């Protein structure tokens, strides 16, 4: 992805290097792996964190590594592309203005308006404070542990979290939350799958409108990432028999398909997963 001439977003809050709380003695990548597996595979990882022992507080600041600095710069530039795309598309396709989210970069764990990050993955969106959260070490996990390599695969992760903000701006997340409150676990999971697939589609809309920044093979990187974070793939990878009733993000094929639906024409209206007969 060609980002050299893209300016950095000013909506980045960098908490890395400021110290923080490490849960249960599982630090760095180890903690991130546990959290990501729990998020993507639909497994409650709280017992794993508790078994590791009491949390430890580390308040010592540290210098960011060169790799962390590069990851932060990359994230800020990708976020800037999402701001440009959605600022243009909201008036044109939605009929309203767009207010971008802040992106909080953190190491290991953090606090948000939705609570602590423990029990969820590194990348997540919090509707309560309208912020996206990202442990930049997740890029390495994505490439090394899941086999989703490439800068556009990492950019897709950021675009997906921003897509949840788009849903929040449109009032979709609040409506779904109300529906889930009175639903069974199976119905609630099914609704969440539609939320996630819509975010994949909206990520595809973004990809359509940044096509001039893409290198050869970038789209394939995003599609590979979508496949690698499908519920069926990750449950099988975790040694579990894939169980559709527990899916909360959609299958690999569904995630890739809805990304392509959004990318095809770059229209928000094509991403109505809630009224789609086929996911």
Tab-separated table of C-alpha atoms in Angstrom:
chain	number	residue	atom	x	y	z
A	1	UNK	CA	0.000	0.000	0.000
A	2	UNK	CA	1.489	3.318	-1.101
A	3	UNK	CA	1.176	5.623	1.920
A	4	UNK	CA	4.295	7.775	1.601
A	5	UNK	CA	2.331	10.803	0.381
A	6	UNK	CA	-0.572	10.270	2.800
A	7	UNK	CA	-0.531	12.563	5.819
A	8	UNK	CA	-0.801	11.149	9.326
A	9	UNK	CA	-4.147	11.433	11.064
A	10	UNK	CA	-4.302	13.681	14.094
A	11	UNK	CA	-6.896	11.406	15.695
A	12	UNK	CA	-4.344	8.969	17.126
A	13	UNK	CA	-3.813	8.583	20.867
A	14	UNK	CA	-0.598	6.672	21.530
A	15	UNK	CA	-0.493	4.998	24.957
A	16	UNK	CA	2.422	2.721	24.123
A	17	UNK	CA	5.600	3.107	26.115
A	18	UNK	CA	3.824	4.611	29.111
A	19	UNK	CA	3.705	1.498	31.249
A	20	UNK	CA	0.562	-0.425	32.018
A	21	UNK	CA	-0.994	-3.453	33.627
A	22	UNK	CA	0.088	-6.918	32.558
A	23	UNK	CA	-2.519	-9.558	33.315
A	24	UNK	CA	-1.486	-12.689	35.163
A	25	UNK	CA	2.157	-12.578	34.237
A	26	UNK	CA	1.277	-13.146	30.593
A	27	UNK	CA	3.012	-10.263	28.893
A	28	UNK	CA	3.481	-8.924	25.404
A	29	UNK	CA	2.753	-11.299	22.561
A	30	UNK	CA	1.729	-14.081	24.950
A	31	UNK	CA	-1.174	-12.068	26.294
A	32	UNK	CA	-2.087	-10.852	22.827
A	33	UNK	CA	-2.258	-14.396	21.490
A	34	UNK	CA	-4.613	-15.443	24.301
A	35	UNK	CA	-6.851	-12.425	23.786
A	36	UNK	CA	-6.966	-12.777	20.021
A	37	UNK	CA	-7.812	-16.470	20.185
A	38	UNK	CA	-10.631	-15.702	22.602
A	39	UNK	CA	-12.027	-12.938	20.415
A	40	UNK	CA	-11.839	-14.681	17.067
A	41	UNK	CA	-12.615	-18.257	18.155
A	42	UNK	CA	-15.489	-17.414	20.472
A	43	UNK	CA	-13.718	-18.822	23.534
A	44	UNK	CA	-13.960	-17.259	26.993
A	45	UNK	CA	-10.304	-16.739	27.911
A	46	UNK	CA	-10.958	-15.270	31.375
A	47	UNK	CA	-10.014	-18.574	33.114
A	48	UNK	CA	-6.680	-18.577	31.268
A	49	UNK	CA	-5.924	-15.073	32.482
A	50	UNK	CA	-6.975	-15.920	36.049
A	51	UNK	CA	-4.913	-19.108	36.144
A	52	UNK	CA	-1.804	-17.154	35.265
A	53	UNK	CA	-1.858	-15.381	38.618
A	54	UNK	CA	-2.520	-11.854	39.832
A	55	UNK	CA	-2.014	-8.909	37.548
A	56	UNK	CA	1.089	-6.840	37.930
A	57	UNK	CA	1.348	-3.073	37.574
A	58	UNK	CA	4.182	-1.633	35.538
A	59	UNK	CA	4.381	2.130	35.447
A	60	UNK	CA	7.889	2.471	34.057
A	61	UNK	CA	7.889	4.368	30.759
A	62	UNK	CA	10.012	3.026	27.943
A	63	UNK	CA	11.187	4.079	24.517
A	64	UNK	CA	9.252	2.706	21.580
A	65	UNK	CA	11.182	0.350	19.355
A	66	UNK	CA	11.756	1.243	15.726
A	67	UNK	CA	9.222	-1.401	14.719
A	68	UNK	CA	6.628	0.114	17.068
A	69	UNK	CA	7.299	3.582	15.668
A	70	UNK	CA	6.845	2.293	12.135
A	71	UNK	CA	3.629	0.496	13.094
A	72	UNK	CA	2.283	3.673	14.686
A	73	UNK	CA	3.154	5.728	11.622
A	74	UNK	CA	1.474	3.140	9.389
A	75	UNK	CA	-1.675	3.079	11.523
A	76	UNK	CA	-1.912	6.882	11.506
A	77	UNK	CA	-1.630	7.018	7.717
A	78	UNK	CA	-4.188	4.252	7.187
A	79	UNK	CA	-6.563	6.004	9.576
A	80	UNK	CA	-6.114	9.167	7.514
A	81	UNK	CA	-7.277	7.329	4.380
A	82	UNK	CA	-10.432	6.170	6.167
A	83	UNK	CA	-11.140	9.739	7.260
A	84	UNK	CA	-10.883	10.980	3.700
A	85	UNK	CA	-13.074	8.234	2.265
A	86	UNK	CA	-15.875	8.424	4.829
A	87	UNK	CA	-15.871	12.230	4.948
A	88	UNK	CA	-16.622	12.123	1.229
A	89	UNK	CA	-19.049	9.195	1.194
A	90	UNK	CA	-21.279	10.215	4.086
A	91	UNK	CA	-22.631	13.398	2.422
A	92	UNK	CA	-22.753	11.737	-1.002
A	93	UNK	CA	-24.305	8.397	-0.059
A	94	UNK	CA	-25.797	8.837	3.410
A	95	UNK	CA	-26.823	12.484	3.344
A	96	UNK	CA	-25.039	13.560	6.500
A	97	UNK	CA	-21.606	14.587	7.744
A	98	UNK	CA	-19.039	12.192	9.187
A	99	UNK	CA	-17.254	12.527	12.515
A	100	UNK	CA	-14.149	10.286	12.577
A	101	UNK	CA	-13.158	8.152	15.571
A	102	UNK	CA	-9.959	8.348	17.531
A	103	UNK	CA	-7.571	5.427	17.273
A	104	UNK	CA	-5.907	4.453	20.549
A	105	UNK	CA	-2.632	2.570	20.207
A	106	UNK	CA	-1.687	0.521	23.266
A	107	UNK	CA	0.607	-2.232	24.485
A	108	UNK	CA	-0.666	-5.425	26.150
A	109	UNK	CA	-3.842	-4.141	27.815
A	110	UNK	CA	-5.699	-0.882	28.171
A	111	UNK	CA	-8.849	0.730	29.515
A	112	UNK	CA	-11.685	2.034	27.374
A	113	UNK	CA	-15.197	3.362	27.759
A	114	UNK	CA	-16.276	-0.269	27.377
A	115	UNK	CA	-14.000	-1.511	30.166
A	116	UNK	CA	-10.661	-3.295	30.070
A	117	UNK	CA	-9.307	-5.068	27.020
A	118	UNK	CA	-8.813	-8.383	28.826
A	119	UNK	CA	-11.172	-11.004	27.426
A	120	UNK	CA	-11.218	-9.387	23.964
A	121	UNK	CA	-8.675	-8.996	21.197
A	122	UNK	CA	-6.104	-6.342	20.578
A	123	UNK	CA	-8.169	-4.541	17.917
A	124	UNK	CA	-11.671	-3.528	18.990
A	125	UNK	CA	-14.128	-0.653	18.721
A	126	UNK	CA	-15.894	0.847	21.733
A	127	UNK	CA	-19.211	2.555	20.901
A	128	UNK	CA	-19.343	4.170	24.337
A	129	UNK	CA	-16.327	6.413	23.772
A	130	UNK	CA	-16.377	6.211	19.944
A	131	UNK	CA	-12.780	5.038	19.815
A	132	UNK	CA	-11.012	2.175	18.075
A	133	UNK	CA	-8.280	0.394	20.039
A	134	UNK	CA	-5.273	-1.385	18.596
A	135	UNK	CA	-2.255	-3.123	20.050
A	136	UNK	CA	0.146	-2.730	17.128
A	137	UNK	CA	1.790	-6.042	18.085
A	138	UNK	CA	-1.338	-7.601	16.578
A	139	UNK	CA	0.123	-6.956	13.127
A	140	UNK	CA	2.894	-9.417	13.926
A	141	UNK	CA	0.415	-11.936	15.313
A	142	UNK	CA	-1.686	-11.600	12.171
A	143	UNK	CA	1.288	-12.334	9.937
A	144	UNK	CA	3.289	-14.816	12.021
A	145	UNK	CA	0.556	-16.825	13.742
A	146	UNK	CA	-2.353	-16.588	11.299
A	147	UNK	CA	-0.432	-16.359	8.035
A	148	UNK	CA	-2.141	-13.119	6.994
A	149	UNK	CA	0.906	-11.243	5.767
A	150	UNK	CA	1.244	-7.902	4.044
A	151	UNK	CA	0.613	-4.274	4.829
A	152	UNK	CA	-2.858	-4.275	3.308
A	153	UNK	CA	-3.897	-7.137	5.569
A	154	UNK	CA	-2.938	-4.897	8.505
A	155	UNK	CA	-4.718	-1.935	6.897
A	156	UNK	CA	-7.853	-4.077	6.543
A	157	UNK	CA	-7.842	-4.642	10.324
A	158	UNK	CA	-7.867	-0.886	10.933
A	159	UNK	CA	-10.497	-0.292	8.249
A	160	UNK	CA	-12.698	-2.964	9.824
A	161	UNK	CA	-12.647	-1.264	13.227
A	162	UNK	CA	-13.361	2.102	11.606
A	163	UNK	CA	-16.258	0.390	9.814
A	164	UNK	CA	-17.748	-0.382	13.231
A	165	UNK	CA	-17.560	3.348	13.933
A	166	UNK	CA	-19.390	3.956	10.665
A	167	UNK	CA	-22.088	1.576	11.885
A	168	UNK	CA	-22.212	3.485	15.164
A	169	UNK	CA	-22.530	6.794	13.320
A	170	UNK	CA	-25.460	5.351	11.379
A	171	UNK	CA	-27.183	4.111	14.546
A	172	UNK	CA	-26.844	0.467	13.558
A	173	UNK	CA	-24.871	-0.705	16.585
A	174	UNK	CA	-27.399	0.768	19.005
A	175	UNK	CA	-30.310	-0.885	17.205
A	176	UNK	CA	-28.566	-4.252	17.187
A	177	UNK	CA	-27.722	-3.944	20.876
A	178	UNK	CA	-31.405	-3.449	21.668
A	179	UNK	CA	-32.322	-6.518	19.612
A	180	UNK	CA	-29.631	-8.640	21.240
A	181	UNK	CA	-30.797	-7.666	24.734
A	182	UNK	CA	-33.986	-9.676	24.332
A	183	UNK	CA	-32.597	-12.450	22.149
A	184	UNK	CA	-31.420	-15.966	22.888
A	185	UNK	CA	-27.697	-16.695	22.719
A	186	UNK	CA	-28.095	-18.256	19.277
A	187	UNK	CA	-30.101	-15.293	17.983
A	188	UNK	CA	-27.656	-12.840	19.529
A	189	UNK	CA	-24.707	-14.557	17.853
A	190	UNK	CA	-26.519	-14.519	14.508
A	191	UNK	CA	-27.108	-10.779	14.817
A	192	UNK	CA	-23.461	-10.202	15.671
A	193	UNK	CA	-22.404	-12.151	12.588
A	194	UNK	CA	-24.423	-9.729	10.445
A	195	UNK	CA	-22.772	-6.797	12.221
A	196	UNK	CA	-19.315	-8.160	11.496
A	197	UNK	CA	-20.045	-9.057	7.886
A	198	UNK	CA	-21.431	-5.575	7.315
A	199	UNK	CA	-18.190	-4.161	8.724
A	200	UNK	CA	-16.281	-6.376	6.291
A	201	UNK	CA	-18.415	-5.007	3.466
A	202	UNK	CA	-17.827	-1.424	4.583
A	203	UNK	CA	-14.109	-2.211	4.668
A	204	UNK	CA	-14.492	-3.249	1.058
A	205	UNK	CA	-16.194	0.078	0.289
A	206	UNK	CA	-13.139	1.827	1.744
A	207	UNK	CA	-10.821	-0.404	-0.319
A	208	UNK	CA	-12.700	0.551	-3.505
A	209	UNK	CA	-12.095	4.238	-2.844
A	210	UNK	CA	-8.383	3.898	-2.044
A	211	UNK	CA	-7.659	1.808	-5.131
A	212	UNK	CA	-5.076	4.330	-6.353
A	213	UNK	CA	-2.979	3.597	-3.251
A	214	UNK	CA	-2.915	-0.166	-3.744
A	215	UNK	CA	-0.036	-2.241	-5.005
A	216	UNK	CA	-0.343	-5.467	-6.932
A	217	UNK	CA	-1.414	-8.223	-4.540
A	218	UNK	CA	-2.884	-5.916	-1.890
A	219	UNK	CA	-6.483	-7.071	-2.434
A	220	UNK	CA	-5.349	-10.667	-2.192
A	221	UNK	CA	-3.709	-9.852	1.157
A	222	UNK	CA	-6.990	-8.490	2.503
A	223	UNK	CA	-8.950	-11.481	1.222
A	224	UNK	CA	-6.429	-13.837	2.807
A	225	UNK	CA	-6.772	-11.969	6.100
A	226	UNK	CA	-10.555	-12.275	5.888
A	227	UNK	CA	-10.200	-16.028	5.365
A	228	UNK	CA	-7.767	-16.394	8.258
A	229	UNK	CA	-10.093	-14.724	10.764
A	230	UNK	CA	-13.264	-16.602	9.853
A	231	UNK	CA	-14.966	-18.335	12.774
A	232	UNK	CA	-14.826	-21.749	11.110
A	233	UNK	CA	-11.112	-21.475	10.342
A	234	UNK	CA	-10.169	-20.230	13.806
A	235	UNK	CA	-12.296	-22.717	15.713
A	236	UNK	CA	-10.735	-25.534	13.700
A	237	UNK	CA	-7.277	-24.058	14.308
A	238	UNK	CA	-8.014	-23.982	18.046
A	239	UNK	CA	-8.776	-27.712	17.928
A	240	UNK	CA	-12.550	-27.326	18.087
A	241	UNK	CA	-15.225	-28.661	15.785
A	242	UNK	CA	-16.642	-25.567	14.033
A	243	UNK	CA	-20.088	-24.857	15.475
A	244	UNK	CA	-22.126	-22.352	13.420
A	245	UNK	CA	-24.383	-21.524	16.380
A	246	UNK	CA	-21.391	-20.069	18.239
A	247	UNK	CA	-20.095	-18.009	15.307
A	248	UNK	CA	-19.939	-14.289	16.000
A	249	UNK	CA	-17.981	-13.036	12.975
A	250	UNK	CA	-18.940	-15.274	10.064
A	251	UNK	CA	-17.138	-17.956	8.114
A	252	UNK	CA	-14.001	-17.336	6.100
A	253	UNK	CA	-15.936	-17.464	2.834
A	254	UNK	CA	-18.606	-15.087	4.136
A	255	UNK	CA	-16.077	-12.538	5.333
A	256	UNK	CA	-14.195	-12.540	2.052
A	257	UNK	CA	-17.430	-12.444	0.039
A	258	UNK	CA	-18.839	-9.406	1.827
A	259	UNK	CA	-15.511	-7.569	1.554
A	260	UNK	CA	-15.700	-8.110	-2.197
A	261	UNK	CA	-19.336	-6.994	-2.341
A	262	UNK	CA	-18.336	-3.671	-0.814
A	263	UNK	CA	-15.239	-3.322	-2.960
A	264	UNK	CA	-17.067	-4.016	-6.207
A	265	UNK	CA	-18.840	-0.655	-6.483
A	266	UNK	CA	-17.927	1.193	-3.304
A	267	UNK	CA	-21.541	1.742	-2.259
A	268	UNK	CA	-22.668	1.779	1.354
A	269	UNK	CA	-26.121	0.642	0.269
A	270	UNK	CA	-24.711	-2.679	-0.949
A	271	UNK	CA	-23.747	-3.601	2.622
A	272	UNK	CA	-27.192	-4.334	4.071
A	273	UNK	CA	-26.386	-7.695	5.628
A	274	UNK	CA	-29.447	-7.497	7.886
A	275	UNK	CA	-31.889	-7.884	4.998
A	276	UNK	CA	-29.727	-10.245	2.963
A	277	UNK	CA	-31.195	-13.705	2.316
A	278	UNK	CA	-27.731	-15.129	1.807
A	279	UNK	CA	-24.745	-14.348	3.984
